[in-house]
Structure formats: structure tokens, C-alpha cells
Coordinates of C-alpha atoms and ligand atoms in Angstrom, one line a residue:
M1259 CA 0.0 0.0 0.0
I1260 CA 1.8 3.1 -1.2
I1261 CA 0.1 5.5 1.2
R1262 CA 1.4 3.7 4.3
P1263 CA 4.5 6.0 4.7
M1264 CA 2.2 9.0 4.5
L1265 CA -0.3 7.7 7.0
R1266 CA 2.7 7.1 9.3
Q1267 CA 3.6 10.8 8.9
V1268 CA 0.0 11.8 9.8
R1269 CA 0.3 9.7 13.0
E1270 CA 3.6 11.2 13.9
L1271 CA 2.4 14.7 13.6
V1272 CA -0.8 13.9 15.5
A1273 CA 1.0 12.0 18.3
E1274 CA 3.2 14.9 19.0
A1275 CA 0.4 17.4 19.2
L1276 CA -2.2 15.4 21.0
Q1277 CA -1.4 14.3 24.6
P1278 CA -3.6 12.4 27.2
G1279 CA -6.5 14.6 28.2
G1280 CA -6.5 16.5 24.9
L1281 CA -9.4 17.3 22.5
A1282 CA -9.4 16.1 18.8
I1283 CA -11.6 16.0 15.8
D1284 CA -11.8 13.5 13.0
A1285 CA -13.5 15.4 10.1
T1286 CA -14.0 12.2 8.0
V1287 CA -14.6 9.2 10.2
G1288 CA -15.0 6.5 7.5
K1289 CA -14.3 3.2 9.0
G1290 CA -12.8 4.9 12.0
S1291 CA -9.1 4.2 11.9
D1292 CA -8.0 7.8 12.5
T1293 CA -10.8 8.2 15.0
L1294 CA -9.4 5.2 16.9
F1295 CA -5.9 6.6 16.8
L1296 CA -7.1 10.0 18.1
A1297 CA -9.1 8.3 20.9
E1298 CA -6.1 6.3 22.0
R1299 CA -3.8 9.3 22.0
A1300 CA -6.4 11.5 23.8
G1301 CA -6.6 8.9 26.6
E1302 CA -9.5 8.3 29.0
S1303 CA -9.8 11.9 30.0
G1304 CA -9.5 13.2 26.4
R1305 CA -12.4 13.7 24.0
V1306 CA -12.8 13.1 20.3
I1307 CA -15.6 14.3 18.0
G1308 CA -16.0 12.5 14.6
F1309 CA -18.0 13.6 11.6
D1310 CA -19.3 11.6 8.7
V1311 CA -22.4 11.8 6.4
Q1312 CA -22.7 8.0 5.9
E1313 CA -24.5 6.1 8.7
A1314 CA -22.9 2.9 7.4
A1315 CA -19.5 4.3 8.0
L1316 CA -20.3 5.5 11.5
E1317 CA -21.8 2.1 12.4
K1318 CA -18.5 0.4 11.4
A1319 CA -16.5 3.0 13.3
R1320 CA -18.7 2.7 16.4
A1321 CA -18.2 -1.1 16.5
R1322 CA -14.4 -0.6 16.1
L1323 CA -14.2 2.0 18.9
A1324 CA -16.3 -0.2 21.2
E1325 CA -14.1 -3.2 20.6
A1326 CA -11.1 -1.1 21.5
G1327 CA -12.8 0.1 24.7
V1328 CA -12.6 3.8 23.8
A1329 CA -16.2 4.5 22.7
E1330 CA -17.0 6.6 25.8
R1331 CA -14.5 9.3 24.9
V1332 CA -15.7 9.6 21.3
E1333 CA -18.8 11.3 20.0
L1334 CA -19.8 10.4 16.4
M1335 CA -22.0 12.9 14.5
L1336 CA -24.0 12.1 11.4
V1337 CA -23.3 15.7 10.3
S1338 CA -21.3 17.3 7.5
H1339 CA -18.0 18.6 8.6
A1340 CA -19.0 21.8 6.9
A1341 CA -21.1 22.4 10.0
M1342 CA -18.1 21.7 12.3
Q1343 CA -17.9 25.2 13.8
N1344 CA -21.4 25.0 15.3
A1345 CA -21.5 21.3 16.0
V1346 CA -18.4 21.4 18.3
P1347 CA -19.0 22.7 21.9
A1348 CA -18.2 26.4 22.3
D1349 CA -15.6 25.6 25.0
W1350 CA -13.6 23.6 22.5
H1351 CA -12.8 26.7 20.4
G1352 CA -9.1 27.4 20.3
R1353 CA -8.4 24.3 22.4
V1354 CA -8.4 21.4 19.9
R1355 CA -5.0 19.7 19.6
A1356 CA -5.5 17.7 16.4
V1357 CA -7.9 17.7 13.4
T1358 CA -7.6 15.0 10.8
F1359 CA -9.2 14.8 7.3
N1360 CA -9.0 11.8 5.0
L1361 CA -10.8 13.0 1.9
G1362 CA -12.4 11.2 -1.1
Y1363 CA -14.8 8.3 -0.9
L1364 CA -15.0 5.4 1.5
P1365 CA -13.4 2.2 0.0
G1366 CA -16.2 -0.4 -0.1
G1367 CA -18.8 2.3 0.8
D1368 CA -21.2 4.3 -1.4
P1369 CA -18.9 5.8 -4.2
A1370 CA -21.5 8.5 -4.7
V1371 CA -20.7 9.9 -1.3
V1372 CA -17.5 11.8 -1.8
T1373 CA -16.1 14.8 -0.1
E1374 CA -16.5 18.0 -2.2
A1375 CA -14.3 21.1 -2.5
E1376 CA -16.9 23.6 -1.2
S1377 CA -17.8 21.8 2.0
T1378 CA -14.2 20.7 2.5
L1379 CA -12.9 24.3 2.4
A1380 CA -15.6 25.3 4.9
A1381 CA -14.5 22.5 7.2
L1382 CA -10.8 23.4 6.8
D1383 CA -11.6 27.0 7.8
A1384 CA -13.5 25.8 10.9
G1385 CA -10.8 23.3 11.8
L1386 CA -8.0 25.9 11.7
E1387 CA -10.1 28.2 13.8
L1388 CA -10.8 25.5 16.4
L1389 CA -7.1 24.5 16.7
A1390 CA -5.1 25.4 19.8
P1391 CA -1.7 27.0 19.4
D1392 CA 0.7 24.3 18.3
G1393 CA -2.3 22.1 17.4
V1394 CA -2.0 20.2 14.1
M1395 CA -4.4 19.7 11.2
T1396 CA -3.7 17.0 8.6
V1397 CA -5.4 16.6 5.2
M1398 CA -5.0 13.5 3.1
L1399 CA -5.9 14.3 -0.5
Y1400 CA -6.6 11.8 -3.3
A1401 CA -6.3 13.2 -6.9
G1402 CA -6.8 9.8 -8.5
H1403 CA -10.5 10.2 -9.1
E1404 CA -12.2 13.0 -11.1
Q1405 CA -13.7 14.9 -8.2
G1406 CA -10.6 14.4 -6.2
K1407 CA -8.5 16.4 -8.8
A1408 CA -10.6 19.5 -8.4
E1409 CA -10.8 19.1 -4.6
T1410 CA -7.0 18.6 -4.3
Q1411 CA -6.4 21.8 -6.4
A1412 CA -8.8 23.7 -4.3
V1413 CA -7.3 22.6 -1.0
L1414 CA -3.8 23.3 -2.2
R1415 CA -4.8 26.8 -3.2
W1416 CA -6.5 27.3 0.2
A1417 CA -3.4 26.0 2.0
E1418 CA -1.1 28.3 0.1
E1419 CA -3.1 31.3 1.2
V1420 CA -3.2 30.6 4.9
E1421 CA -1.4 33.6 6.5
L1422 CA 2.1 32.9 7.7
E1423 CA 1.3 34.4 11.1
R1424 CA -1.6 31.9 11.5
A1425 CA 0.0 28.6 10.8
H1426 CA 2.9 26.8 9.3
V1427 CA 1.7 24.9 6.3
L1428 CA 3.5 21.9 4.8
L1429 CA 3.0 19.7 1.8
Y1430 CA 4.2 16.1 1.8
R1431 CA 4.3 14.3 -1.6
F1432 CA 5.8 11.4 -3.3
L1433 CA 8.3 12.2 -6.0
N1434 CA 8.4 8.7 -7.7
Q1435 CA 4.9 7.4 -7.9
R1436 CA 2.6 7.0 -10.9
N1437 CA -1.0 8.0 -11.4
D1438 CA -1.7 10.9 -9.0
P1439 CA -0.5 9.5 -5.7
P1440 CA -2.1 11.0 -2.6
V1441 CA -0.7 14.1 -1.0
L1442 CA -0.7 15.3 2.5
V1443 CA -1.1 18.8 3.7
A1444 CA -0.3 19.5 7.3
L1445 CA -0.8 22.7 9.3
E1446 CA 0.6 23.7 12.6
K1447 CA -1.2 26.5 14.3
R1448 CA 1.0 29.3 15.6
R1449 CA 0.4 31.2 18.8
Ligands
LIG1303 N1 -9.9 8.1 0.6 C1 -9.7 7.4 1.9 C2 -11.0 7.2 2.6 C3 -11.8 8.5 2.7 S1 -13.2 8.2 3.6 C4 -9.0 6.1 1.7 O1 -8.7 5.7 0.5 O2 -8.8 5.4 2.7 C5 -14.0 9.7 3.4 C6 -15.2 9.7 4.3 O3 -15.7 11.1 4.3 C7 -16.4 8.8 3.9 O4 -16.7 7.9 4.9 C8 -17.5 9.8 3.5 O5 -18.8 9.3 3.9 C9 -17.1 11.0 4.4 N2 -17.7 12.3 3.9 C10 -18.0 12.7 2.7 N3 -18.5 13.9 2.7 C11 -18.5 14.3 4.0 C12 -18.9 15.5 4.7 N4 -19.3 16.6 4.0 N5 -18.7 15.6 6.0 C13 -18.2 14.6 6.7 N6 -17.8 13.4 6.1 C14 -17.9 13.3 4.8

């Protein structure tokens, strides 16, 4: 699986930013693998909110979190991440240590349910706003499908325009893969 080194990078960034007791958001729960990672890092006293618009995805994730014994620290919302700003409790604002996005469609899920540039950009704005100083936001982008190309371009343009004073913005990409490999954008909020 070519994306493995990149997913490892996501986890390293998140692990550094998110300590036990911390708050985190998974903007695209899917089958819940990032949600589970966030919940484990956040520990028993930490809290995680996850968003997805597919009930089938949330069901799978719910089972996985329960099996791992971390379900109590996670709230899964059947809500678009575009509504993140209002869906997250007011006292989380400026205190979130990590926000993860894994865009595109759910492998094995409904291929018609795919993240879209407009709602993704709204969610990225909200995520950046919610982050604590030194908090991290990661965005996995897949340009291999048609919609993903436009979304990837839109996110890269958005990321380039984040003010230097607001966050450090990094792009991780493969230099030797074929067929539009995934790219990772990572933001570290500044004080
Ligand atoms: N491309 C990844 C998986 C992405 S899963 C991989 O290859 O592993 C993306 C998830 O985002 C899906 O479960 C989908 O239901 C969800 N999603 C789509 N639009 C969304 C939205 N507006 N808000 C929240 N989740 C959304």
C-alpha cells in the first residue's frame, strides 16, 4: 500500500500534538481508523468528535471503537464537517490539539458519497479556527478520481493562502509514484 508512509507521517504529527486529556476532531470518520488513533492518544480523560455523512461508515466505526474500549471518549456525529464550527461545543474553540481529514470516498462504501471542495474548504476554515496554538491539522488528498482532482487543487490553493502568522503549512508528496498518488497537507497553528 503506497500510502502507508504518508499515514505514518500523519500519526507522527498527531502523536506529537495530542497528549492524554486532549481534544481532537476526525472530520471524515469513514471506518474509524483515524478516530481510533485519536481516541487512543487522547486517553481516558480526552475527548474526540468525529464527523461523517454515511450512517454505514459511522456504524462500522462505532463497533471498532467499542471493541477497542474507547467508545466513551468519542462522539460520532452524522453531520457534514462543513457544520463543524457550530457542532463542536463552544468551549472547544481554540483548544483542539488535532484535526484529521482523509478525503475522497469510502473504499467499499457508497462511491457517490464523496467529499467536495466547497464543504471541505468550509471545514478546513473551521478546523483551523478551532485549533489550539501548536495544534495540528492533517489533510490526506486523493487526486486519483475525477472529483478528487478539483478538490485537491482547491485545497492546495486554500493552503497556500493561509497567512504565515496563523499557521505553518507543509505539503508532503511522493516524487516517484505513478497516477496521481495521494498528497498530505499539514498545518501547525501558531500562537
Ligand atoms: N480516501 C480514503 C478514505 C476516505 S473516507 C481512503 O482511501 O482510505 C471519506 C469519508 O468522508 C467517507 O466515509 C464519507 O462518507 C465522508 N464524507 C463525505 N462527505 C463528508 C462531509 N461533508 N462531512 C463529513 N464526512 C464526509
